[in-house]
């Protein structure tokens, strides 16, 4: 047994994963950032979707201080988080075929937009069909997933495919199947998931790239500022007014 504490072991594991995605996904992160910048520059809108705990990383880039104001959350009732009761309902809905198509048909997503889909396993019907249907609409799709699941598990979609198979770009989080970084002889199951830490970092790296890319083109990135700094609300009001036709989380 290691003489390091479980907390130290987890931090080391998370740092190791962050270093891996920084180095191994650098090209994909840059390409994803440029894709979002291209979408903004051409008048498109940005959306993010995740189910269950994957929704945490998607929500982290929506209405976020320091983030792009144009990033909207694509909501599927019952699967965005664990606030639904019973919590297991969200997992069940991820496996329902046809749900993604119904959501997209009633959403503002249209050709020329970009959609980030976060799904750790990428094996369930909902993320697979979300990517399939979105691309059929002419939407660019960025998938954030663990590619390892595609070789170590089976798809739950009738096509036998995974999220990664239906994306314009894929960001691999490198998370091991099972999403648990630690194990102890005294604990009967592996524990300490790191997917949220890594996936959120990947997406924030993409957002940073997009903002810098827009600035390089002479376009002011539509960034939000914290409402807890002086002038923050005024700044955000200006941004939301300027881009009001591309922001859907406000009334």
Coordinates of C-alpha atoms in Angstrom, one line a residue:
X1 CA 0.0 0.0 0.0
X2 CA 1.3 3.5 -0.8
X3 CA 2.3 5.7 2.1
X4 CA 0.6 8.6 0.3
X5 CA -2.8 9.6 1.5
X6 CA -5.8 8.8 -0.8
X7 CA -6.3 12.5 -1.3
X8 CA -2.7 12.9 -2.5
X9 CA -3.1 9.8 -4.8
X10 CA -6.2 11.3 -6.3
X11 CA -4.5 14.6 -7.0
X12 CA -1.6 12.8 -8.6
X13 CA -3.9 10.8 -10.8
X14 CA -5.9 13.9 -11.9
X15 CA -2.7 15.8 -12.6
X16 CA -1.4 12.9 -14.6
X17 CA -4.5 12.8 -16.7
X18 CA -4.5 16.6 -17.2
X19 CA -0.9 16.4 -18.4
X20 CA -1.9 13.6 -20.8
X21 CA -4.8 15.5 -22.4
X22 CA -2.7 18.7 -22.5
X23 CA 0.0 16.9 -24.5
X24 CA -1.9 14.3 -26.5
X25 CA -5.0 16.3 -27.3
X26 CA -3.4 19.6 -28.1
X27 CA -4.1 19.4 -31.9
X28 CA -7.7 18.4 -31.3
X29 CA -8.2 21.1 -28.7
X30 CA -6.9 23.7 -31.1
X31 CA -9.1 22.4 -33.9
X32 CA -12.1 22.5 -31.7
X33 CA -11.4 26.0 -30.6
X34 CA -11.0 27.2 -34.2
X35 CA -14.3 25.4 -35.1
X36 CA -16.2 27.4 -32.4
X37 CA -14.5 30.6 -33.5
X38 CA -15.4 29.9 -37.1
X39 CA -19.0 29.3 -36.0
X40 CA -19.2 32.6 -34.1
X41 CA -17.6 34.6 -36.9
X42 CA -20.0 33.2 -39.4
X43 CA -23.1 34.1 -37.4
X44 CA -23.7 30.6 -36.0
X45 CA -24.8 29.7 -32.4
X46 CA -23.0 27.4 -29.9
X47 CA -24.6 24.6 -27.9
X48 CA -23.4 22.1 -25.3
X49 CA -25.1 18.9 -24.2
X50 CA -24.3 16.2 -21.6
X51 CA -26.3 13.7 -19.7
X52 CA -26.0 12.7 -16.1
X53 CA -22.6 13.7 -14.6
X54 CA -21.4 14.4 -18.1
X55 CA -23.7 17.4 -18.0
X56 CA -21.6 19.0 -15.3
X57 CA -18.8 19.9 -17.8
X58 CA -21.4 21.0 -20.4
X59 CA -23.0 23.3 -17.8
X60 CA -19.6 24.7 -16.8
X61 CA -19.3 26.5 -20.2
X62 CA -22.8 28.0 -20.2
X63 CA -23.5 31.4 -18.8
X64 CA -20.0 31.3 -17.3
X65 CA -17.9 34.3 -16.1
X66 CA -14.9 34.3 -18.4
X67 CA -16.7 32.1 -20.9
X68 CA -18.3 32.7 -24.3
X69 CA -21.8 34.2 -23.9
X70 CA -23.0 32.4 -27.0
X71 CA -22.6 28.9 -25.5
X72 CA -26.2 27.6 -24.8
X73 CA -27.2 24.5 -22.9
X74 CA -29.2 22.0 -24.9
X75 CA -31.6 20.6 -22.3
X76 CA -33.1 17.1 -22.4
X77 CA -35.6 17.0 -19.5
X78 CA -34.7 14.4 -16.9
X79 CA -31.1 13.8 -18.0
X80 CA -29.3 17.1 -17.2
X81 CA -28.0 16.3 -13.8
X82 CA -29.2 14.3 -10.8
X83 CA -32.1 16.4 -9.7
X84 CA -34.7 14.1 -11.2
X85 CA -36.2 11.5 -8.8
X86 CA -35.5 8.7 -9.0
X87 CA -31.9 9.6 -10.0
X88 CA -31.8 6.4 -12.0
X89 CA -34.4 7.7 -14.4
X90 CA -31.7 9.9 -16.1
X91 CA -29.6 6.8 -16.8
X92 CA -32.6 5.0 -18.3
X93 CA -33.5 8.0 -20.5
X94 CA -30.0 7.9 -22.0
X95 CA -30.8 4.6 -23.5
X96 CA -34.1 5.6 -25.1
X97 CA -33.9 5.6 -28.9
X98 CA -35.6 8.5 -30.7
X99 CA -35.3 10.9 -27.8
X100 CA -32.5 12.9 -29.3
X101 CA -34.4 13.5 -32.5
X102 CA -37.4 14.8 -30.7
X103 CA -35.2 17.2 -28.6
X104 CA -33.4 18.6 -31.7
X105 CA -36.6 19.0 -33.6
X106 CA -38.0 21.3 -30.9
X107 CA -34.7 23.1 -30.1
X108 CA -33.3 26.2 -31.8
X109 CA -30.3 24.3 -33.2
X110 CA -30.0 24.8 -36.9
X111 CA -27.5 24.3 -39.8
X112 CA -24.4 26.4 -39.3
X113 CA -24.4 26.0 -35.5
X114 CA -21.9 24.0 -33.4
X115 CA -22.8 21.4 -30.8
X116 CA -20.5 20.0 -28.1
X117 CA -21.6 16.6 -26.8
X118 CA -20.1 15.3 -23.6
X119 CA -20.5 11.6 -22.9
X120 CA -17.9 9.7 -21.0
X121 CA -18.8 6.3 -22.4
X122 CA -20.3 7.5 -25.6
X123 CA -22.2 4.2 -25.8
X124 CA -25.8 5.1 -25.1
X125 CA -28.5 5.9 -27.6
X126 CA -28.9 9.5 -26.6
X127 CA -25.4 10.9 -27.3
X128 CA -25.0 8.7 -30.4
X129 CA -28.3 9.8 -31.9
X130 CA -27.7 13.4 -30.8
X131 CA -24.5 13.5 -32.9
X132 CA -26.1 11.6 -35.8
X133 CA -29.1 13.8 -36.0
X134 CA -27.2 17.1 -35.4
X135 CA -24.8 16.4 -38.3
X136 CA -27.7 15.5 -40.5
X137 CA -29.1 19.0 -39.8
X138 CA -25.8 20.6 -40.9
X139 CA -24.5 21.2 -37.4
X140 CA -20.8 20.7 -36.6
X141 CA -20.3 18.3 -33.7
X142 CA -17.5 18.1 -31.2
X143 CA -17.5 15.0 -29.0
X144 CA -15.9 14.8 -25.7
X145 CA -15.6 11.2 -24.6
X146 CA -13.3 8.4 -23.4
X147 CA -12.3 6.6 -26.5
X148 CA -11.3 3.6 -24.4
X149 CA -14.9 2.7 -24.0
X150 CA -15.2 2.0 -27.7
X151 CA -12.7 -0.8 -27.4
X152 CA -13.5 -2.2 -24.0
X153 CA -17.3 -2.0 -24.0
X154 CA -20.2 -2.6 -26.4
X155 CA -22.4 0.1 -27.8
X156 CA -26.0 0.3 -26.5
X157 CA -27.2 1.8 -29.8
X158 CA -28.8 -0.4 -32.5
X159 CA -26.1 0.7 -34.9
X160 CA -23.3 -0.7 -32.8
X161 CA -21.5 2.7 -32.9
X162 CA -20.3 5.2 -30.4
X163 CA -20.4 8.9 -30.0
X164 CA -16.9 9.2 -31.4
X165 CA -18.0 7.7 -34.7
X166 CA -20.4 10.6 -35.5
X167 CA -18.4 13.7 -34.7
X168 CA -16.5 16.2 -36.8
X169 CA -13.9 16.4 -34.0
X170 CA -13.3 14.2 -30.9
X171 CA -11.6 15.1 -27.7
X172 CA -10.4 12.0 -25.8
X173 CA -10.5 12.5 -22.0
X174 CA -8.3 9.4 -21.5
X175 CA -10.5 8.3 -18.6
X176 CA -10.3 4.6 -17.9
X177 CA -13.4 2.5 -18.2
X178 CA -15.3 2.7 -14.9
X179 CA -14.1 6.2 -14.1
X180 CA -12.4 5.4 -10.8
X181 CA -8.8 6.3 -10.2
X182 CA -8.1 4.6 -6.8
X183 CA -8.3 1.2 -5.2
X184 CA -7.5 -0.1 -1.8
X185 CA -7.5 -3.5 -0.3
X186 CA -9.9 -2.3 2.4
X187 CA -12.4 -0.9 -0.1
X188 CA -14.4 -3.4 -2.1
X189 CA -14.8 -1.2 -5.2
X190 CA -12.6 1.2 -7.1
X191 CA -13.4 4.9 -6.3
X192 CA -12.5 8.5 -6.9
X193 CA -13.7 9.5 -10.4
X194 CA -11.7 12.1 -12.3
X195 CA -13.8 12.6 -15.5
X196 CA -15.4 15.9 -14.4
X197 CA -12.0 17.4 -13.6
X198 CA -10.5 16.4 -16.9
X199 CA -13.5 17.0 -19.1
X200 CA -14.1 20.5 -17.7
X201 CA -10.4 21.3 -18.3
X202 CA -10.6 20.1 -21.9
X203 CA -13.6 22.3 -22.6
X204 CA -12.1 25.4 -20.9
X205 CA -9.0 24.9 -23.0
X206 CA -11.2 24.8 -26.1
X207 CA -13.0 28.0 -25.0
X208 CA -9.7 29.8 -24.4
X209 CA -8.6 28.8 -27.8
X210 CA -11.8 30.0 -29.4
X211 CA -11.6 33.4 -27.6
X212 CA -8.0 34.0 -28.6
X213 CA -8.8 32.9 -32.2
X214 CA -11.6 35.4 -32.5
X215 CA -9.4 38.2 -31.2
X216 CA -6.7 37.3 -33.7
X217 CA -9.3 37.9 -36.4
X218 CA -10.2 41.3 -35.1
X219 CA -13.4 40.1 -33.6
X220 CA -14.1 41.0 -29.9
X221 CA -14.9 37.6 -28.3
X222 CA -18.4 37.7 -26.7
X223 CA -17.1 37.0 -23.2
X224 CA -19.1 37.3 -20.0
X225 CA -17.6 38.8 -16.9
X226 CA -18.3 38.0 -13.2
X227 CA -21.4 39.8 -11.8
X228 CA -19.4 40.1 -8.6
X229 CA -17.0 42.6 -9.9
X230 CA -17.8 46.3 -10.4
X231 CA -19.2 46.9 -13.8
X232 CA -19.8 43.2 -14.5
X233 CA -23.5 43.4 -14.9
X234 CA -23.2 46.4 -17.3
X235 CA -20.7 44.5 -19.3
X236 CA -22.8 41.4 -19.5
X237 CA -25.9 43.5 -20.4
X238 CA -24.0 44.9 -23.4
X239 CA -22.9 41.5 -24.6
X240 CA -26.3 39.9 -24.2
X241 CA -28.0 42.8 -26.0
X242 CA -25.5 42.6 -28.9
X243 CA -25.9 38.9 -29.3
X244 CA -29.5 38.5 -28.1
X245 CA -30.6 36.5 -31.1
X246 CA -27.9 33.9 -30.4
X247 CA -28.4 33.5 -26.7
X248 CA -31.3 31.2 -25.5
X249 CA -30.9 31.0 -21.8
X250 CA -32.2 34.5 -21.2
X251 CA -35.8 35.8 -21.7

